[in-house]
Coordinates of C-alpha atoms in Angstrom, one line a residue:
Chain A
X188 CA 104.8 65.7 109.2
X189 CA 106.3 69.0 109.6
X190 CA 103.4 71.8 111.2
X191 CA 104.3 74.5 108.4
X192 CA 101.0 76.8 109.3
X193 CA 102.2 80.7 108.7
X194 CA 100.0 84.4 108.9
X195 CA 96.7 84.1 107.4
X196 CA 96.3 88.0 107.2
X197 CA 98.4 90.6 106.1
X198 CA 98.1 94.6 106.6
X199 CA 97.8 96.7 103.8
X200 CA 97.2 100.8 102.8
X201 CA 93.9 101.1 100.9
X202 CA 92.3 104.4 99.7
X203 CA 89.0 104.3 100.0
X204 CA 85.9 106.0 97.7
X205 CA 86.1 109.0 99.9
X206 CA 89.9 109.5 98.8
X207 CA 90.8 108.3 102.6
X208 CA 93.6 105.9 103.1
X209 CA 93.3 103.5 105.8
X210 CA 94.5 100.2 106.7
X211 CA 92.9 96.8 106.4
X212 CA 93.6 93.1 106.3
X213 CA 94.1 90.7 103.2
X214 CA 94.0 86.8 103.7
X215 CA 97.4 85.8 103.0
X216 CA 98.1 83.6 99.6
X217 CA 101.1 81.8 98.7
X218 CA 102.0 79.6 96.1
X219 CA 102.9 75.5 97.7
X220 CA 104.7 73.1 94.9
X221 CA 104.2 69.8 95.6
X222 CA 106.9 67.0 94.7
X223 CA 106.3 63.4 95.0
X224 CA 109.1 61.1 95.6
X225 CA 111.2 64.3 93.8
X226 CA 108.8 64.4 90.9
X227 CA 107.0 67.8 91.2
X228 CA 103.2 67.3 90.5
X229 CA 101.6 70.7 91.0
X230 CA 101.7 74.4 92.8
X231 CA 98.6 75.1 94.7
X232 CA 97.6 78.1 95.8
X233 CA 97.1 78.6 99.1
X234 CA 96.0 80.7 102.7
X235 CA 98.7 78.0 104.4
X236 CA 96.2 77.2 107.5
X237 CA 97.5 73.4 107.4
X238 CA 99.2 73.0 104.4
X239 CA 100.3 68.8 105.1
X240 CA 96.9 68.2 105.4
X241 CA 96.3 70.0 102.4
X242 CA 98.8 68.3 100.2
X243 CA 97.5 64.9 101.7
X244 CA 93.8 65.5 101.0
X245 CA 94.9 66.3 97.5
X246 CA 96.6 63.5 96.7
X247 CA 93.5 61.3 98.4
X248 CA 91.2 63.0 96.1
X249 CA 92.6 63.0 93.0
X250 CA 93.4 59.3 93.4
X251 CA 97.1 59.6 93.5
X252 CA 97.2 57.3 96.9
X253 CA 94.3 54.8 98.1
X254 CA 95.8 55.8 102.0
X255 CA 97.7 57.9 104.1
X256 CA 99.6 54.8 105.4
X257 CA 101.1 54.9 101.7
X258 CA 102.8 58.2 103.1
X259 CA 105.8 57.9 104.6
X260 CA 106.8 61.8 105.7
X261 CA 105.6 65.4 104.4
X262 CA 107.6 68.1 104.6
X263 CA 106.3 71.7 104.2
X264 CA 108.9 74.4 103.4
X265 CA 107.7 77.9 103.2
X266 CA 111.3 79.5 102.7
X267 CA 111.4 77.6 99.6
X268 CA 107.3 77.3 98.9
X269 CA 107.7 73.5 98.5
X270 CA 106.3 70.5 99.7
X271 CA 107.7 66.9 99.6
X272 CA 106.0 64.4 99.8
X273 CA 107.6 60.6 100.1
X274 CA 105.7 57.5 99.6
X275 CA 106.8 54.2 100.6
X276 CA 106.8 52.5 97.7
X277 CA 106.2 55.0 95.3
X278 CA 102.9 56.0 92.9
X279 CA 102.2 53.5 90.0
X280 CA 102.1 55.6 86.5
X281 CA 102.4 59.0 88.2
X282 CA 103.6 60.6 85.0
X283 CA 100.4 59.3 82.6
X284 CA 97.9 59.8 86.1
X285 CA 99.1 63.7 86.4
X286 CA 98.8 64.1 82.4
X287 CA 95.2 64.4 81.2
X288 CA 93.5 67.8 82.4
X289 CA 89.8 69.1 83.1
X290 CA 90.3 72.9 83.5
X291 CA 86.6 73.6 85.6
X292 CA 85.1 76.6 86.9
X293 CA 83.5 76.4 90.0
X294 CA 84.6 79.9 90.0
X295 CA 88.0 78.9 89.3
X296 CA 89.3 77.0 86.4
X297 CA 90.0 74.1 88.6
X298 CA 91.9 71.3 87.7
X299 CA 90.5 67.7 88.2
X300 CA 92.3 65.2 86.4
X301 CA 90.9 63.1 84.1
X302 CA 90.7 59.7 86.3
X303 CA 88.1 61.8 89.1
X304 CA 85.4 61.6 86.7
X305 CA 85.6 58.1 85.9
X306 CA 85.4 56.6 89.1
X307 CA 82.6 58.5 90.1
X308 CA 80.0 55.7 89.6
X309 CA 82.4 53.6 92.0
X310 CA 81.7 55.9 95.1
X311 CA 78.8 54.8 97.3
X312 CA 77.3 57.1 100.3
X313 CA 74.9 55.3 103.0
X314 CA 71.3 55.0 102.7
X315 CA 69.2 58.2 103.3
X316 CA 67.1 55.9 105.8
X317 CA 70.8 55.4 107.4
X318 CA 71.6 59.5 107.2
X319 CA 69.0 61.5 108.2
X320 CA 69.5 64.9 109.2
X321 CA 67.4 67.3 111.0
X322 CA 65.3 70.2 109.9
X323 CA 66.9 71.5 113.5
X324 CA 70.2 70.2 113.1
X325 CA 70.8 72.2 109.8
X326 CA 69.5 75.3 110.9
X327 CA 72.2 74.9 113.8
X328 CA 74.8 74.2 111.3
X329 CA 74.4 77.4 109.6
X330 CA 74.8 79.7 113.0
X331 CA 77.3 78.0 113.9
X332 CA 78.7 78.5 110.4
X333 CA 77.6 82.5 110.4
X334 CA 79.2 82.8 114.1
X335 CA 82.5 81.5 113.5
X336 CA 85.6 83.8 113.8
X337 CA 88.4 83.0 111.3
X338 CA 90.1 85.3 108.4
X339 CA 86.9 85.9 106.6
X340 CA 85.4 87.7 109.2
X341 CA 89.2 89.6 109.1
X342 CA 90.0 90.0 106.2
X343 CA 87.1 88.7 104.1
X344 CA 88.1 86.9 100.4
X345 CA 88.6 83.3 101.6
X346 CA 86.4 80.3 101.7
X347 CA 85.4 77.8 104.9
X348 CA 84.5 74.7 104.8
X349 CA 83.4 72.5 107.9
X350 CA 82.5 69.1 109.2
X351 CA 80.1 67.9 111.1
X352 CA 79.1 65.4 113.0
X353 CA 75.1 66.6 114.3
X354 CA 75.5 70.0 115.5
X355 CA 79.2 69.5 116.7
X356 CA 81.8 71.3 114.5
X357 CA 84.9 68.9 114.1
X358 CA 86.9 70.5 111.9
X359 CA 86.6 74.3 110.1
X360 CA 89.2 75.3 107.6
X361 CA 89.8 78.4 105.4
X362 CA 91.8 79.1 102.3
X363 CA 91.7 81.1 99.4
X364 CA 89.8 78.5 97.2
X365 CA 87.3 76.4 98.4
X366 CA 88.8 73.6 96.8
X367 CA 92.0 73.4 98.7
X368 CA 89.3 74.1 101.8
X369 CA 87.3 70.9 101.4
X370 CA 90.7 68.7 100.0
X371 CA 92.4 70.1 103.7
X372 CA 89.3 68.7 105.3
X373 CA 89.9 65.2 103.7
X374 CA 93.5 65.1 104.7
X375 CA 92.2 65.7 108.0
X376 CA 89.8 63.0 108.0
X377 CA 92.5 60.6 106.8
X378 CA 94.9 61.5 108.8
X379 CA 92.3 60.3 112.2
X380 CA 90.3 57.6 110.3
X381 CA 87.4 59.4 110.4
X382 CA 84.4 58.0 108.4
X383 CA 82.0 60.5 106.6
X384 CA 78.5 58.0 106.5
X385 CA 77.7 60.3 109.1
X386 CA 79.2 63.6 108.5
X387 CA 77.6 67.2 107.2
X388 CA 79.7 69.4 104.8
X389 CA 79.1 73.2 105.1
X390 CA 81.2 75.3 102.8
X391 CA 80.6 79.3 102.0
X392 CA 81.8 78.2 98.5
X393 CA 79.2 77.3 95.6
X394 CA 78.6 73.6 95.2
X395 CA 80.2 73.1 91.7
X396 CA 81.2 69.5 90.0
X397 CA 84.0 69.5 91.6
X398 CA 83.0 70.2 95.2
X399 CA 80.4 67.3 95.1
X400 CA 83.0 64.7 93.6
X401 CA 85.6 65.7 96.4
X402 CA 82.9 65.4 99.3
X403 CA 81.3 62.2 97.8
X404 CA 85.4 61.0 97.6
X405 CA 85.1 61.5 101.3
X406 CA 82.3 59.8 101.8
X407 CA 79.7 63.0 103.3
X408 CA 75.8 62.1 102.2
X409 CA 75.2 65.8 103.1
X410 CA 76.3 68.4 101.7
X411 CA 75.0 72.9 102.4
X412 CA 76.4 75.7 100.9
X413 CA 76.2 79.5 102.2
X414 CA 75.6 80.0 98.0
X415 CA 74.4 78.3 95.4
X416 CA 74.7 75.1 93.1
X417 CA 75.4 74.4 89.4
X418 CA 73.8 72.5 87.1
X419 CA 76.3 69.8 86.9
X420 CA 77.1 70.1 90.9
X421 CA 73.5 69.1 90.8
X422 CA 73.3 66.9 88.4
X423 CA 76.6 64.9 89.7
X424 CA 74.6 64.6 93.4
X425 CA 72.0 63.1 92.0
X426 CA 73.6 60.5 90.3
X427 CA 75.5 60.2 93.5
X428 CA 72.1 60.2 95.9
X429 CA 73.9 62.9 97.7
X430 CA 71.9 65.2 99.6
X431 CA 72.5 69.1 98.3
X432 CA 71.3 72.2 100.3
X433 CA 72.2 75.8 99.0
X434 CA 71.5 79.4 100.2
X435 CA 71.6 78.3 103.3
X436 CA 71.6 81.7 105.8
X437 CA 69.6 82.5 108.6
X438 CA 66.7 80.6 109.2
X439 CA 66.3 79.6 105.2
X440 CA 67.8 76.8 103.2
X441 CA 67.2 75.2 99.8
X442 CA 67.7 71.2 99.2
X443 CA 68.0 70.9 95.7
X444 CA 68.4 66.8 95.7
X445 CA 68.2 64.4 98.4
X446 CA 65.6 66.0 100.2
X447 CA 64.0 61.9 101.5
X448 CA 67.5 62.8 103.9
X449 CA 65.8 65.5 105.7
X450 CA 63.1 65.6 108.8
X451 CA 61.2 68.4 109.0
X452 CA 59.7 69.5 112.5
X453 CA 56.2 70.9 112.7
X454 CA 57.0 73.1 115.4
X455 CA 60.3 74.4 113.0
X456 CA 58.5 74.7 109.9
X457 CA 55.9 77.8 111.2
X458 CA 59.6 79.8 111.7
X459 CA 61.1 79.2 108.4
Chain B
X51 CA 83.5 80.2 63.7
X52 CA 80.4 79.2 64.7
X53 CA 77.3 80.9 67.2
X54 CA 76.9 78.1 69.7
X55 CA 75.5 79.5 72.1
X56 CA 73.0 77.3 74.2
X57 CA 70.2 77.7 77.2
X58 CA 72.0 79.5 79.7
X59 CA 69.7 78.5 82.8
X60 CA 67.7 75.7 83.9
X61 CA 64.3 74.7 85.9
X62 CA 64.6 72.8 89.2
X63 CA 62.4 71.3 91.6
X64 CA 63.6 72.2 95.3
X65 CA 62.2 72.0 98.8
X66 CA 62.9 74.9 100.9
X67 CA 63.5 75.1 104.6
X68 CA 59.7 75.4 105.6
X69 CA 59.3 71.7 103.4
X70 CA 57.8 73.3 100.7
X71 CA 58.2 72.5 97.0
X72 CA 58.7 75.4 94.4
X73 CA 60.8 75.8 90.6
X74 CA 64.0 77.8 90.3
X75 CA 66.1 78.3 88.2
X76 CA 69.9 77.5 87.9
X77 CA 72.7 78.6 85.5
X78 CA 73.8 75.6 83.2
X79 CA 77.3 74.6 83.2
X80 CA 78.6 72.2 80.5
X81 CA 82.1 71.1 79.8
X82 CA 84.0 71.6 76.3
X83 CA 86.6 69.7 75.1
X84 CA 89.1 71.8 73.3
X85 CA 91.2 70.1 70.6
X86 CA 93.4 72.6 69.0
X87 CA 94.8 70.9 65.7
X88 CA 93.1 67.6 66.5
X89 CA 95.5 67.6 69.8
X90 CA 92.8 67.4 73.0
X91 CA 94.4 70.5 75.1
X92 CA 91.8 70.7 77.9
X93 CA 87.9 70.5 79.2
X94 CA 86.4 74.0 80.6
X95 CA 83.7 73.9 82.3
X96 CA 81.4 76.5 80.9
X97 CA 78.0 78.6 81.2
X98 CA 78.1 78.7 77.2
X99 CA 77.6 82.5 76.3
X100 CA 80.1 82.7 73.5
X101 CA 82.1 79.9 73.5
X102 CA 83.7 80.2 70.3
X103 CA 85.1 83.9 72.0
X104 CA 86.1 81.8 75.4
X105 CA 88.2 79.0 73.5
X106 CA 89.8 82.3 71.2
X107 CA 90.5 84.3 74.8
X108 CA 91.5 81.0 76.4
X109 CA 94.5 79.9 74.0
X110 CA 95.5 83.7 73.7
X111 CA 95.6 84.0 77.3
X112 CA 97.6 80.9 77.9
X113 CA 99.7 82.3 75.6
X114 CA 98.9 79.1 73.0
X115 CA 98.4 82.0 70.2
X116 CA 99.4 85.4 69.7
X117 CA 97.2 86.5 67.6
X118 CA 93.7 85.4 66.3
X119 CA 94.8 85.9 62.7
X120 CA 96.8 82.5 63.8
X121 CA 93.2 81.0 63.9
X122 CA 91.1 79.6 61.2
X123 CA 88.1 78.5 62.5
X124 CA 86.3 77.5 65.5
X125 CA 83.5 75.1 65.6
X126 CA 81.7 74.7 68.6
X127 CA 79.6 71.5 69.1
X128 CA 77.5 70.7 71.7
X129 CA 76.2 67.5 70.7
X130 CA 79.9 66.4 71.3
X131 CA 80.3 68.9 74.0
X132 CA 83.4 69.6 71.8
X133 CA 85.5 72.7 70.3
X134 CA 87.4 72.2 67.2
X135 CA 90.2 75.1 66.2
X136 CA 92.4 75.0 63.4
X137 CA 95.4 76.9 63.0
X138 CA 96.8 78.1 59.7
X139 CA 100.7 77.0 60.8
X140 CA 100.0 74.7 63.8
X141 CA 101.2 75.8 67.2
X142 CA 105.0 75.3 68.0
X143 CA 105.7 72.8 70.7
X144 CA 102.1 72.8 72.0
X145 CA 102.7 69.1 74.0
X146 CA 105.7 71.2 75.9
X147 CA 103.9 73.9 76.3
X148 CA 100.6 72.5 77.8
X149 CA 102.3 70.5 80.3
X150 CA 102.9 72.3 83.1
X151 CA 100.5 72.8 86.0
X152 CA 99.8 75.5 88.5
X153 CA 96.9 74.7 90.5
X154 CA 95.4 77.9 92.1
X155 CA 92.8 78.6 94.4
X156 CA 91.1 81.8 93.4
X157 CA 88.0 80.1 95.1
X158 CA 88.8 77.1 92.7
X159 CA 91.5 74.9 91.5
X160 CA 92.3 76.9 88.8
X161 CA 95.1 75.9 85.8
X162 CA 97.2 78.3 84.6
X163 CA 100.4 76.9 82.6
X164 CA 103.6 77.6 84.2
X165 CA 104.8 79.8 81.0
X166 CA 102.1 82.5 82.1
X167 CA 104.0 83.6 85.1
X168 CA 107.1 84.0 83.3
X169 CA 106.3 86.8 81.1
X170 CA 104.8 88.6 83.1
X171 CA 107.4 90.9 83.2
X172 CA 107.0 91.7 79.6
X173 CA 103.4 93.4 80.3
X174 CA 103.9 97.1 80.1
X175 CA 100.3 98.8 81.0
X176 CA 99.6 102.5 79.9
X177 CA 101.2 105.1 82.0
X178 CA 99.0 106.2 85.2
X179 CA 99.2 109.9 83.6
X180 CA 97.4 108.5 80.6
X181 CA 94.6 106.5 81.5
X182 CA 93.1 107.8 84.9
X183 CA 89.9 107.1 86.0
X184 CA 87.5 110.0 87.7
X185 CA 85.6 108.8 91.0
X186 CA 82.8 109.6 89.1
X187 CA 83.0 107.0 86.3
X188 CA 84.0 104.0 88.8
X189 CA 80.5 105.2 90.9
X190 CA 78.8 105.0 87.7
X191 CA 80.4 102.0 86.1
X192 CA 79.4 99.8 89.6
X193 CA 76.0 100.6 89.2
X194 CA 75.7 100.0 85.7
X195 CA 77.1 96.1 86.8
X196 CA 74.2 96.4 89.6
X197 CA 71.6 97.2 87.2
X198 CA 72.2 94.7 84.5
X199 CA 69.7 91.8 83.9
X200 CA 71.5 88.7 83.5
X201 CA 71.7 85.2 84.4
X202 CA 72.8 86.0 87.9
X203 CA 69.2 88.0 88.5
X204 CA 67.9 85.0 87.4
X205 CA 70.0 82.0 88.6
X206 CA 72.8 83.2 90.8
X207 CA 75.6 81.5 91.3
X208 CA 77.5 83.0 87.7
X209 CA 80.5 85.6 87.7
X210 CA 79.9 88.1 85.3
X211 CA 83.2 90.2 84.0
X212 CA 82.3 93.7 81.5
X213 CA 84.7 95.6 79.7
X214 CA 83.9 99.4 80.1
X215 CA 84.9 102.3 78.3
X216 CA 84.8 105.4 80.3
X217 CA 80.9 104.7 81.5
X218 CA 80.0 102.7 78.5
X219 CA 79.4 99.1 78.7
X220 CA 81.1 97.5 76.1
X221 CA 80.8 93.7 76.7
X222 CA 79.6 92.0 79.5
X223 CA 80.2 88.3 79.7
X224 CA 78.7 85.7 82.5
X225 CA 80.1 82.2 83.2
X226 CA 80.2 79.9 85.8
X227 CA 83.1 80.7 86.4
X228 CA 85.2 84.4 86.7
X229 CA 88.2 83.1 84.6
X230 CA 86.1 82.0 81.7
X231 CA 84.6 85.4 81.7
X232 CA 87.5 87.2 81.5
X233 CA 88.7 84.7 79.1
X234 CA 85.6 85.7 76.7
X235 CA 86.3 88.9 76.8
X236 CA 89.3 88.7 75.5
X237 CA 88.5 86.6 73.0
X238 CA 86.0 89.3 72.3
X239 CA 88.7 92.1 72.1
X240 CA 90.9 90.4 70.1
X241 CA 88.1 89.5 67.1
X242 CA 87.9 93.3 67.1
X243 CA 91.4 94.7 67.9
X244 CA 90.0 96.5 70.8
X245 CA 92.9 97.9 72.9
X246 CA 92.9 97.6 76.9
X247 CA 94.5 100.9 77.4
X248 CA 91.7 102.7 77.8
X249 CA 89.5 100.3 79.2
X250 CA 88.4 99.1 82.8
X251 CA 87.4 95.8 83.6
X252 CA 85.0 95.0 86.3
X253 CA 84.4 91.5 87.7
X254 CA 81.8 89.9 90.5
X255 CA 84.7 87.9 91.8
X256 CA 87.9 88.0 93.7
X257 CA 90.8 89.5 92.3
X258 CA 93.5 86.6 92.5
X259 CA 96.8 86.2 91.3
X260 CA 95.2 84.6 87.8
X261 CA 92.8 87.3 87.3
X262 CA 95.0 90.4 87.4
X263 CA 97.6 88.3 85.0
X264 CA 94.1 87.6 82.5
X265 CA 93.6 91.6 83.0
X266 CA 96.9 92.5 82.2
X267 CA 97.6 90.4 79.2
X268 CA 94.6 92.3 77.7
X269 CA 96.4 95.7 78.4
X270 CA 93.9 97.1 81.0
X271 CA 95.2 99.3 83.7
X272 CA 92.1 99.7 86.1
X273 CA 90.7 96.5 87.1
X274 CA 87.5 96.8 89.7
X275 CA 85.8 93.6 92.2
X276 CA 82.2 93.8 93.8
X277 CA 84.3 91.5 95.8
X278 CA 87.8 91.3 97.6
X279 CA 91.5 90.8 96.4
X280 CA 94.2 88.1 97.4
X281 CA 97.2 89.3 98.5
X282 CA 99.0 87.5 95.6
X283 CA 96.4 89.2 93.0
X284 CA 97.5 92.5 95.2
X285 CA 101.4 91.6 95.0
X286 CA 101.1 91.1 91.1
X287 CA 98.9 94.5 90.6
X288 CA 101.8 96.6 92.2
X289 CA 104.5 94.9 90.1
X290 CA 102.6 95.2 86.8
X291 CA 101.4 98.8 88.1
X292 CA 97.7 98.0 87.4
X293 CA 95.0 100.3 89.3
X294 CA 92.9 97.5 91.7
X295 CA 89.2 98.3 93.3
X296 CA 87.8 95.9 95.5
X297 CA 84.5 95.9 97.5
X298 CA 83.3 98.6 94.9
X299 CA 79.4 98.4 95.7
X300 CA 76.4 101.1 96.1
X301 CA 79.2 104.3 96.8
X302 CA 82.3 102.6 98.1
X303 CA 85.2 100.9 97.1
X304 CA 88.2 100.4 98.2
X305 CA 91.7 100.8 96.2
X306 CA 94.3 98.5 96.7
X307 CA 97.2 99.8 94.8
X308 CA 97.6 102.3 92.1
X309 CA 95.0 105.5 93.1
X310 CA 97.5 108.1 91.2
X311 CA 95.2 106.9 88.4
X312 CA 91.9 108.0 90.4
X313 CA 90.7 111.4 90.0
X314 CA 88.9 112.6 93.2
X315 CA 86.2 115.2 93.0
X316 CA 85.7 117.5 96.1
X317 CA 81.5 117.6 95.0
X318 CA 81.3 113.6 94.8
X319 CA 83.6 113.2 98.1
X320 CA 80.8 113.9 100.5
X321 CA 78.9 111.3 99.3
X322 CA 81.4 108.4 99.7

């Protein structure tokens, strides 16, 4: 696995409503095509923070491979904006699994092929009696969320996405869309074995369809967002049992679903 | 074409971060099969304003149609979550043409077919000299996006994209998410023959790569964010020579590339 991370931020001249130029930072964004076995698949757009485990989430979450064992090398090539991926033994019916096409918008029009839907009712998270959270623990989350340094506090424009295990951050990622964010954070996980039965997902991003499929397909019961949730975000967690926070800033949080997850403190509750 | 528009927000039950119960409400989001010709071309995932105008500005945006005289009738169905076009002549090579797959990240996955970067070179805008912009009218036009009642007020978590001319509000559209906005307003222009030459186009969301391609296909030189722009949506402004405002908000904004267009008025400077 080559280590292919480049500039996050790039200068630029801006005039400003005054008619004053100045000079501030823009996350970087660059477009990644990713070939499998030589077939090319897609071009993601992305920030380029950790692009392998980018291109390996993706393939975990839309199904292409079960594991990362089935992986043999990735190679990231910014000269020539391409990643290759090779598989040991190659992906069964790549051509009809790549061919059908959702077009959502979590704010994008993100793609999720067809397959991610239907397996939905396949995915299981624990029991909320085995993955409860904290009224306290979640309020930590979000500082820790608010305090960290990274391009958006630079140059604003991206999204983050974190796990974590209690109030310890493991892993924090940016990109441009919070999709390649939370897909980066899955090729991540792979990539150590890490299980997510006991895991927290915080993302800045809004909790669309899409963003609860990919953390359910990672196996997070929890799930809290600096913004809001859709209908069918919603709708999709509770079919899932998921637990689904939103507006989640300061000392205030929503739960929208999955709230038998949470403990609330008596002492806590005066404050919020 | 038919008027199916639907309920654009939604009661929920949530518990907040105190533990106690109360109703809000959240945008609805609903997917839509298009089938152009009885061919299944894609699912967006939609708020449901005017979706007959959204499938219209989605095929002429991708480029699928040229014109909407092509078109001869759209029939929305929600019952079958389903949109049914019919073309007069069919659509040349529409299996080739929907096959390729850029996945970008403009805060979602979002699918734009290959062909759409390639003529991009063929976008001519109006020349600066002919469609500037006074300080006053972008100051004005933010505020009227401020002030208008909508489903964000309501629900949050929507984009919202308005076509201005000079100050007036023309259209203003609100989806889920910012590319299906944009979308409807073209599909909006072109029922009308409205020309982008004139116009300005401001959006809630980030200016990516895909949005300032949507802008430009419509013909509008001044494009204006509450939010932020990628560096790709930057990189594509300056080569189509579009006007781009980011961070616009109360009395500032920021402008990315393009001010020869902005008129700046000694009175109004003060204030900024």
């Amino acid at each position: 696995m080559t280590q292919a991370r480049c500039d996050l931020a790039l200068p630029v001249d801006v005039v400003d409503a005054a008619g004053l130029r100045r000079t501030i930072e823009l996350p970087a964004e660059r477009p990644l095509t990713l070939y499998v076995d030589r077939r090319e698949v897609v071009t993601l757009m992305t920030l380029g923070q950790a692009p392998e485990l980018l291109v390996l989430g993706y393939l975990l979450n839309q199904g292409l491979i079960r594991h990362v064992h089935e992986v043999e090398s990735v190679s990231v090539d910014w000269e020539v904006e391409a990643a290759a991926v090779h598989t040991h033994a190659g992906i069964d019916g790549i051509e009809q699994r790549t061919a059908r096409r959702i077009v959502t918008t979590g704010c994008g029009q993100g793609t999720v092929f067809g397959e991610l839907m239907e397996d939905i009712d396949r995915l299981q998270l624990p029991a909320p009696r085995h993955s409860q959270v904290t009224q306290r623990t979640l309020l930590e989350v979000v500082e820790t969320m608010r305090q960290h340094p990274g391009v958006y506090r630079r140059a604003g424009s991206v999204h983050g996405t974190a796990l974590f295990q209690g109030t310890t951050l493991l892993q924090l990622v940016e990109d441009v869309g919070r999709h390649n964010a939370v897909d980066t954070i899955g090729g991540w996980m792979a990539m150590r074995g890490v299980d997510g039965g006991d895991k927290l997902l915080m993302t800045t991003g809004r909790l669309t369809s899409e963003m609860v499929i990919k953390a359910a397909r990672l196996g997070v019961p929890v799930v809290v967002s600096r913004n809001g949730v859709t209908a069918m975000g919603l709708a999709l967690a509770r079919r899932l049992g998921m637990t689904l926070l939103g507006r989640a800033n300061g000392r205030r949080f929503l739960c929208y679903t999955g709230d038998e997850r949470i403990v609330f403190e008596a002492a806590l509750q005066a404050l919020c």
